[in-house]
Amino acid sequence: MTGSNRKPILKTGALLLCFLLTISGCAQAKRVERASEVGYFFNTIVTITLYDADEALMSDIWDACRRYEKILSKTVEDSDVDRLNRADGSPVTVEPETWSILARAKELSAKTGGAFSVTIAPISALWDFTGGTKRMPSDEERLALLHLIDDSQIELMDHNQVRLPAGMMIDLGGIAKGYIADQIAAMVQPRCAGAICNFGGNVYVIGSKPDGSAFRVGIRDPQGEEGSIKCVLTVRDTSVVTSGVYERWFELDGKVYHHILDPQTGLPSESDVAGATIVTGSSMDADALATACVVLGSAESIKLLESIGLPGLLILRDGSVLTTTDFPYLNN
Ligand code: ADP
Ligand code: MG
C-alpha cells in the first residue's frame, strides 16, 4: 500500500471520530436550568446551587466532597490526617492535595506569626465544641501541650512525604474547607453559568444569577440570633470566607468557650474580633487568615490584611464594623 492510498482511510477515520465526539458532546451538553442540593461534609452543612449547569456537575461535586472528607478529616480512620496524627515521628506518604494544603498552611502560619497553626490539634483535641460534653482541658493538660504548636516543624519532603515530630498532630479545620471550595470552584466554573457553593463559613460564588445580577452574601450578626444578618456583600467570581466565635461553642458556669483557639495560650481567643470576613479568589488563604484575624484582634488584623492587600471586614465584640481601606463590597 502506498502513502497516497492511506490518506483517504485516515480522513474517513478522522471524520468518524469527529462525528462520534460530536454525538458524545451532545449527550454531555444536557443542561439543568437550576439545581440546589444540601449535603453534610467536613462537619458542616454544604449547600450547592447551580444555574444552567451540565447535568453531571452536581454529582461530580458530591463525589469530590466524599474524596476530600476521606483524606482530610481528622475523625475518618486512615485519612491522611489520621495517619499523620498517629505516625509518632515517622514519615507518612499523603495525597498530593494534603501535601499542598500543608505547604500553604506553613506559609500562612508564618505570615500570621503563628496565630493560625494547624498544629493546634493536640490542644483542640482536649476541647469538645461539637459533641455536647462541654469538655475543657485542665491548666496542666493544656500547658503541657503548648510546646507542640509550631507549624514550622512540619517537615514536607519529596514524593508527598510528610513528617511531624513525635507528639505533634494537625487539625485542618481552619483551612481545609477553603482548599476544597477552591477546587470545587475550579471544577464548577467551566460547567455552568452561575453557582453559589457554601461550605459552612466558606462561600464561593461563580458567574451570575440568571438575570445577570451579582450574588449577595449575608454576613451573620455575631451578637444576634442564629440566622440574623449584620451586613450583605455584593460579589462576583470570588470567595467570601467568614470565621466567627459563634460557629461552635459551649457555655459552662456562665462563660462561653468557642472553637477558635489562641495558639499562645490554648484557650479560646479573647480578642476584640467576634467575626472576620475576607473576600478573595483564594478561599484557602481567606480561610486561614479569617481564623487568624479572630486570634489577632482588630488592630493587628487590619495591619496584616492591608499589608497582603486582601479586603477584609471585621465585626467586633461591641457590634461595630471595621473594614480594610479597600473594601468595595458593602452597599452596592
Ligand atoms: P469553621 O470551622 O467554623 O469554619 P474556622 O475556619 O475559623 O471555623 O476554623 C476553626 C477550626 O480550626 C476549629 O474548629 C479547629 O478545628 C481549628 N482551629 C482552631 N483554632 C485554630 C488556630 N488558631 N489555627 C488554626 N486552626 C485552628
Ligand atoms: Mg478558617
XYZ file of C-alpha atoms and ligand atoms in Angstrom:
360
model
C 0.000 0.000 0.000
C 1.389 3.432 -0.924
C 1.226 6.525 1.220
C -1.291 8.142 -1.177
C -3.656 5.194 -0.730
C -3.600 5.555 3.036
C -4.668 9.184 3.279
C -8.406 8.774 2.449
C -8.694 5.992 5.050
C -7.170 8.292 7.673
C -9.505 11.088 6.589
C -12.554 8.831 6.897
C -11.342 7.712 10.343
C -10.875 11.323 11.442
C -14.353 12.258 10.212
C -15.888 9.316 12.057
C -14.041 10.326 15.237
C -15.314 13.897 14.886
C -18.851 12.580 14.391
C -18.620 10.350 17.492
C -17.148 13.197 19.569
C -19.977 15.474 18.428
C -22.578 12.886 19.441
C -20.988 12.327 22.861
C -20.598 16.119 23.196
C -24.347 16.480 22.624
C -25.050 13.872 25.309
C -22.810 15.665 27.823
C -24.243 19.045 26.953
C -27.628 18.263 28.553
C -28.249 21.241 30.854
C -30.115 21.793 34.099
C -31.675 25.244 34.487
C -31.339 25.359 38.277
C -30.279 22.751 40.820
C -29.851 23.153 44.559
C -28.761 20.404 46.949
C -27.614 20.174 50.552
C -25.029 17.740 51.922
C -23.241 17.202 55.191
C -19.463 17.132 54.890
C -16.471 18.408 56.865
C -18.634 18.670 59.955
C -20.803 21.320 58.373
C -23.778 21.827 56.072
C -22.745 22.234 52.449
C -25.203 23.916 50.068
C -24.628 23.967 46.329
C -26.799 25.936 43.899
C -26.072 25.769 40.181
C -27.608 27.734 37.292
C -27.556 26.474 33.708
C -25.209 23.655 34.604
C -24.258 20.435 32.901
C -26.308 17.538 34.156
C -23.477 15.604 35.811
C -21.949 18.552 37.671
C -23.855 18.203 40.947
C -22.987 14.539 41.426
C -19.353 15.227 40.489
C -19.265 17.847 43.269
C -20.544 15.373 45.871
C -18.052 12.746 44.685
C -15.252 15.262 45.181
C -16.554 16.139 48.678
C -16.570 12.444 49.621
C -12.975 12.071 48.479
C -11.789 15.187 50.349
C -13.545 14.066 53.514
C -11.815 10.698 53.242
C -8.340 12.166 53.076
C -8.583 15.381 55.116
C -10.875 14.657 58.060
C -9.155 14.057 61.375
C -12.022 11.823 62.504
C -12.042 9.480 59.496
C -9.915 6.436 60.191
C -6.913 6.149 57.877
C -7.398 9.607 56.366
C -4.094 11.344 55.670
C -4.613 13.479 58.754
C -5.421 10.472 60.930
C -2.325 8.598 59.714
C -0.123 11.657 60.299
C -1.520 12.126 63.790
C -0.729 8.511 64.684
C 2.683 8.355 62.992
C 4.619 9.195 66.156
C 7.527 10.877 64.355
C 7.658 8.605 61.271
C 7.251 9.953 57.723
C 3.885 9.347 56.054
C 3.069 9.374 52.332
C -0.001 11.531 51.773
C -2.148 12.531 48.804
C -0.745 15.479 46.809
C -3.712 17.585 47.980
C -2.785 17.106 51.634
C 0.846 17.982 50.901
C -0.220 21.198 49.106
C -2.525 22.270 51.930
C 0.244 21.740 54.475
C 2.719 23.693 52.348
C 0.370 26.684 52.227
C -0.613 26.266 55.882
C 3.036 26.609 56.895
C 3.367 29.831 54.878
C 0.155 31.280 56.287
C 1.167 30.331 59.796
C 4.430 32.231 59.318
C 2.572 35.244 57.846
C 0.267 35.374 60.882
C 3.056 34.979 63.439
C 1.588 31.584 64.382
C -1.935 32.892 65.106
C -3.000 30.349 62.502
C -1.431 26.987 63.334
C -2.695 23.642 62.074
C -0.534 22.080 64.795
C -3.166 23.353 67.248
C -4.502 19.744 67.155
C -3.091 18.355 70.446
C -4.876 21.216 72.246
C -8.048 21.322 70.123
C -8.436 17.586 70.810
C -8.723 18.384 74.530
C -11.827 20.505 73.948
C -15.236 19.358 72.760
C -17.068 22.100 70.912
C -19.256 19.760 68.868
C -20.092 16.666 70.904
C -22.086 18.304 73.692
C -19.855 17.087 76.557
C -18.581 20.658 77.241
C -15.156 19.178 77.819
C -12.361 21.632 78.548
C -8.772 20.851 79.483
C -7.274 21.438 82.897
C -4.497 24.050 83.055
C -1.895 21.288 83.494
C -3.079 19.338 80.443
C -3.179 22.464 78.316
C 0.138 23.950 79.355
C 1.948 20.623 78.946
C 0.998 20.502 75.243
C 1.528 24.123 74.200
C 5.110 23.487 73.030
C 3.745 21.122 70.337
C 2.090 24.002 68.464
C 4.571 25.072 65.803
C 3.753 24.740 62.085
C 7.371 25.426 61.104
C 8.185 21.951 62.460
C 6.027 20.215 59.840
C 8.525 18.588 57.516
C 7.475 18.375 53.858
C 9.592 16.030 51.810
C 9.736 14.847 48.190
C 7.293 12.223 46.895
C 4.436 13.597 49.026
C 6.019 12.543 52.278
C 5.304 14.451 55.474
C 6.835 14.071 58.903
C 5.553 15.528 62.147
C 7.786 15.447 65.226
C 6.628 12.826 67.752
C 3.641 14.104 69.722
C 2.738 16.754 67.173
C -0.665 16.481 65.451
C -2.538 18.514 62.845
C -6.115 19.769 62.551
C -7.064 21.173 59.130
C -10.424 22.512 60.396
C -9.308 26.108 59.819
C -8.110 25.697 56.215
C -9.390 22.514 54.503
C -12.823 23.873 53.614
C -11.091 26.781 51.878
C -8.942 24.431 49.820
C -11.980 22.319 48.940
C -14.011 25.413 47.994
C -11.209 26.463 45.610
C -11.057 23.038 43.967
C -14.824 22.768 43.607
C -14.999 26.312 42.203
C -12.413 25.404 39.561
C -14.468 22.334 38.650
C -17.756 24.264 38.545
C -16.648 27.385 36.679
C -16.413 25.972 33.129
C -19.560 23.870 33.521
C -22.285 26.343 34.490
C -23.395 29.940 34.059
C -23.596 30.669 37.764
C -23.110 28.946 41.099
C -23.093 29.584 44.786
C -21.190 26.964 46.778
C -21.457 27.303 50.543
C -19.198 25.189 52.741
C -20.186 26.497 56.141
C -18.200 29.712 56.529
C -16.621 29.394 53.083
C -18.807 30.686 50.254
C -17.632 30.650 46.632
C -19.691 32.464 44.013
C -19.194 31.891 40.310
C -20.673 33.794 37.364
C -24.002 35.467 37.953
C -27.649 34.829 38.675
C -29.881 34.056 35.644
C -30.856 37.755 35.354
C -27.167 38.684 35.126
C -27.023 40.280 38.558
C -24.234 39.624 41.067
C -24.689 37.309 44.041
C -25.284 38.730 47.505
C -23.754 37.052 50.543
C -25.106 37.770 54.019
C -22.702 38.015 56.946
C -24.045 36.683 60.208
C -24.513 39.056 63.109
C -22.312 37.599 65.890
C -24.470 39.277 68.547
C -27.808 38.246 67.025
C -29.807 35.035 66.893
C -28.695 32.246 64.576
C -29.553 33.309 61.035
C -29.539 37.048 61.732
C -27.601 39.093 59.199
C -25.315 42.002 60.077
C -24.450 43.099 56.543
C -24.700 41.961 52.948
C -21.850 41.834 50.442
C -22.322 42.001 46.668
C -19.674 39.924 44.929
C -18.755 38.246 41.628
C -16.444 35.303 40.956
C -14.781 35.206 44.317
C -14.831 33.606 47.719
C -16.295 35.160 50.853
C -14.946 33.470 53.955
C -16.089 34.130 57.485
C -14.754 32.810 60.785
C -16.650 33.617 63.906
C -16.679 32.871 67.595
C -20.382 31.946 67.275
C -19.852 28.936 64.972
C -19.090 26.265 67.599
C -19.153 26.916 71.291
C -20.452 25.836 74.666
C -21.366 27.616 77.857
C -20.095 26.442 81.221
C -20.647 28.183 84.559
C -21.860 31.298 82.772
C -18.817 31.594 80.493
C -18.830 30.977 76.737
C -15.991 28.918 75.240
C -15.655 28.992 71.435
C -13.661 26.948 68.928
C -11.029 29.377 67.662
C -8.061 28.857 69.942
C -5.165 31.188 70.598
C -2.044 29.084 69.917
C -0.149 31.075 72.564
C -2.498 30.022 75.356
C -4.507 27.062 74.041
C -7.643 28.898 75.206
C -10.462 30.354 73.079
C -9.280 33.659 71.645
C -10.297 36.642 73.728
C -9.532 39.319 71.149
C -11.973 42.104 70.246
C -12.920 40.338 66.955
C -16.151 38.308 67.012
C -16.215 37.635 63.273
C -13.780 38.139 60.391
C -14.720 38.064 56.702
C -12.207 38.033 53.865
C -13.063 38.372 50.169
C -10.580 36.902 47.710
C -10.186 34.352 44.931
C -8.255 32.001 47.206
C -10.734 30.546 49.653
C -7.903 28.604 51.280
C -5.889 31.726 52.115
C -9.038 33.514 53.249
C -9.991 30.581 55.485
C -6.689 30.509 57.338
C -6.455 34.295 57.539
C -10.026 34.749 58.796
C -9.300 32.289 61.607
C -6.071 34.166 62.350
C -7.895 37.527 62.489
C -10.145 36.277 65.292
C -6.991 35.389 67.246
C -5.004 38.521 66.378
C -7.633 41.142 67.170
C -8.711 44.088 65.050
C -5.611 46.315 65.026
C -3.215 43.509 64.052
C -5.697 42.024 61.582
C -6.259 45.235 59.646
C -2.488 45.773 59.512
C -1.909 42.214 58.272
C -4.686 42.238 55.646
C -3.626 45.631 54.300
C -0.003 44.526 54.084
C -1.015 41.483 51.991
C -3.589 43.517 50.043
C -6.656 41.465 50.974
C -10.048 43.093 51.584
C -11.497 42.207 54.979
C -14.399 43.113 57.235
C -14.321 42.638 60.992
C -17.297 42.609 63.329
C -16.096 43.439 66.798
C -17.465 42.134 70.074
C -19.049 45.542 70.721
C -21.018 45.214 67.453
C -19.050 47.775 65.476
C -17.841 47.024 61.944
C -14.348 47.735 60.662
C -13.051 47.216 57.137
C -9.713 47.448 55.383
C -9.334 50.653 53.346
C -10.078 48.730 50.158
C -13.417 47.000 50.684
C -15.761 47.658 47.762
C -18.431 45.043 48.532
C -20.688 46.785 51.051
C -23.752 48.822 49.995
C -23.514 48.300 46.296
P -15.144 26.953 60.988
O -14.528 25.597 61.053
O -16.237 27.149 61.950
O -15.460 27.388 59.606
P -12.588 28.319 61.184
O -12.254 28.335 59.752
O -12.302 29.580 61.913
O -14.083 27.986 61.503
O -11.744 27.163 61.838
C -11.862 26.813 63.157
C -11.355 25.408 63.279
O -9.945 25.388 63.037
C -11.530 24.851 64.683
O -12.707 24.109 64.781
C -10.293 23.993 64.848
O -10.505 22.755 64.190
C -9.250 24.752 64.071
N -8.569 25.831 64.819
C -8.921 26.423 65.998
N -8.062 27.399 66.329
C -7.137 27.434 65.322
C -5.988 28.225 65.096
N -5.606 29.191 65.924
N -5.270 27.977 63.962
C -5.632 27.003 63.092
N -6.716 26.232 63.265
C -7.457 26.446 64.352
Mg -10.657 29.271 58.823
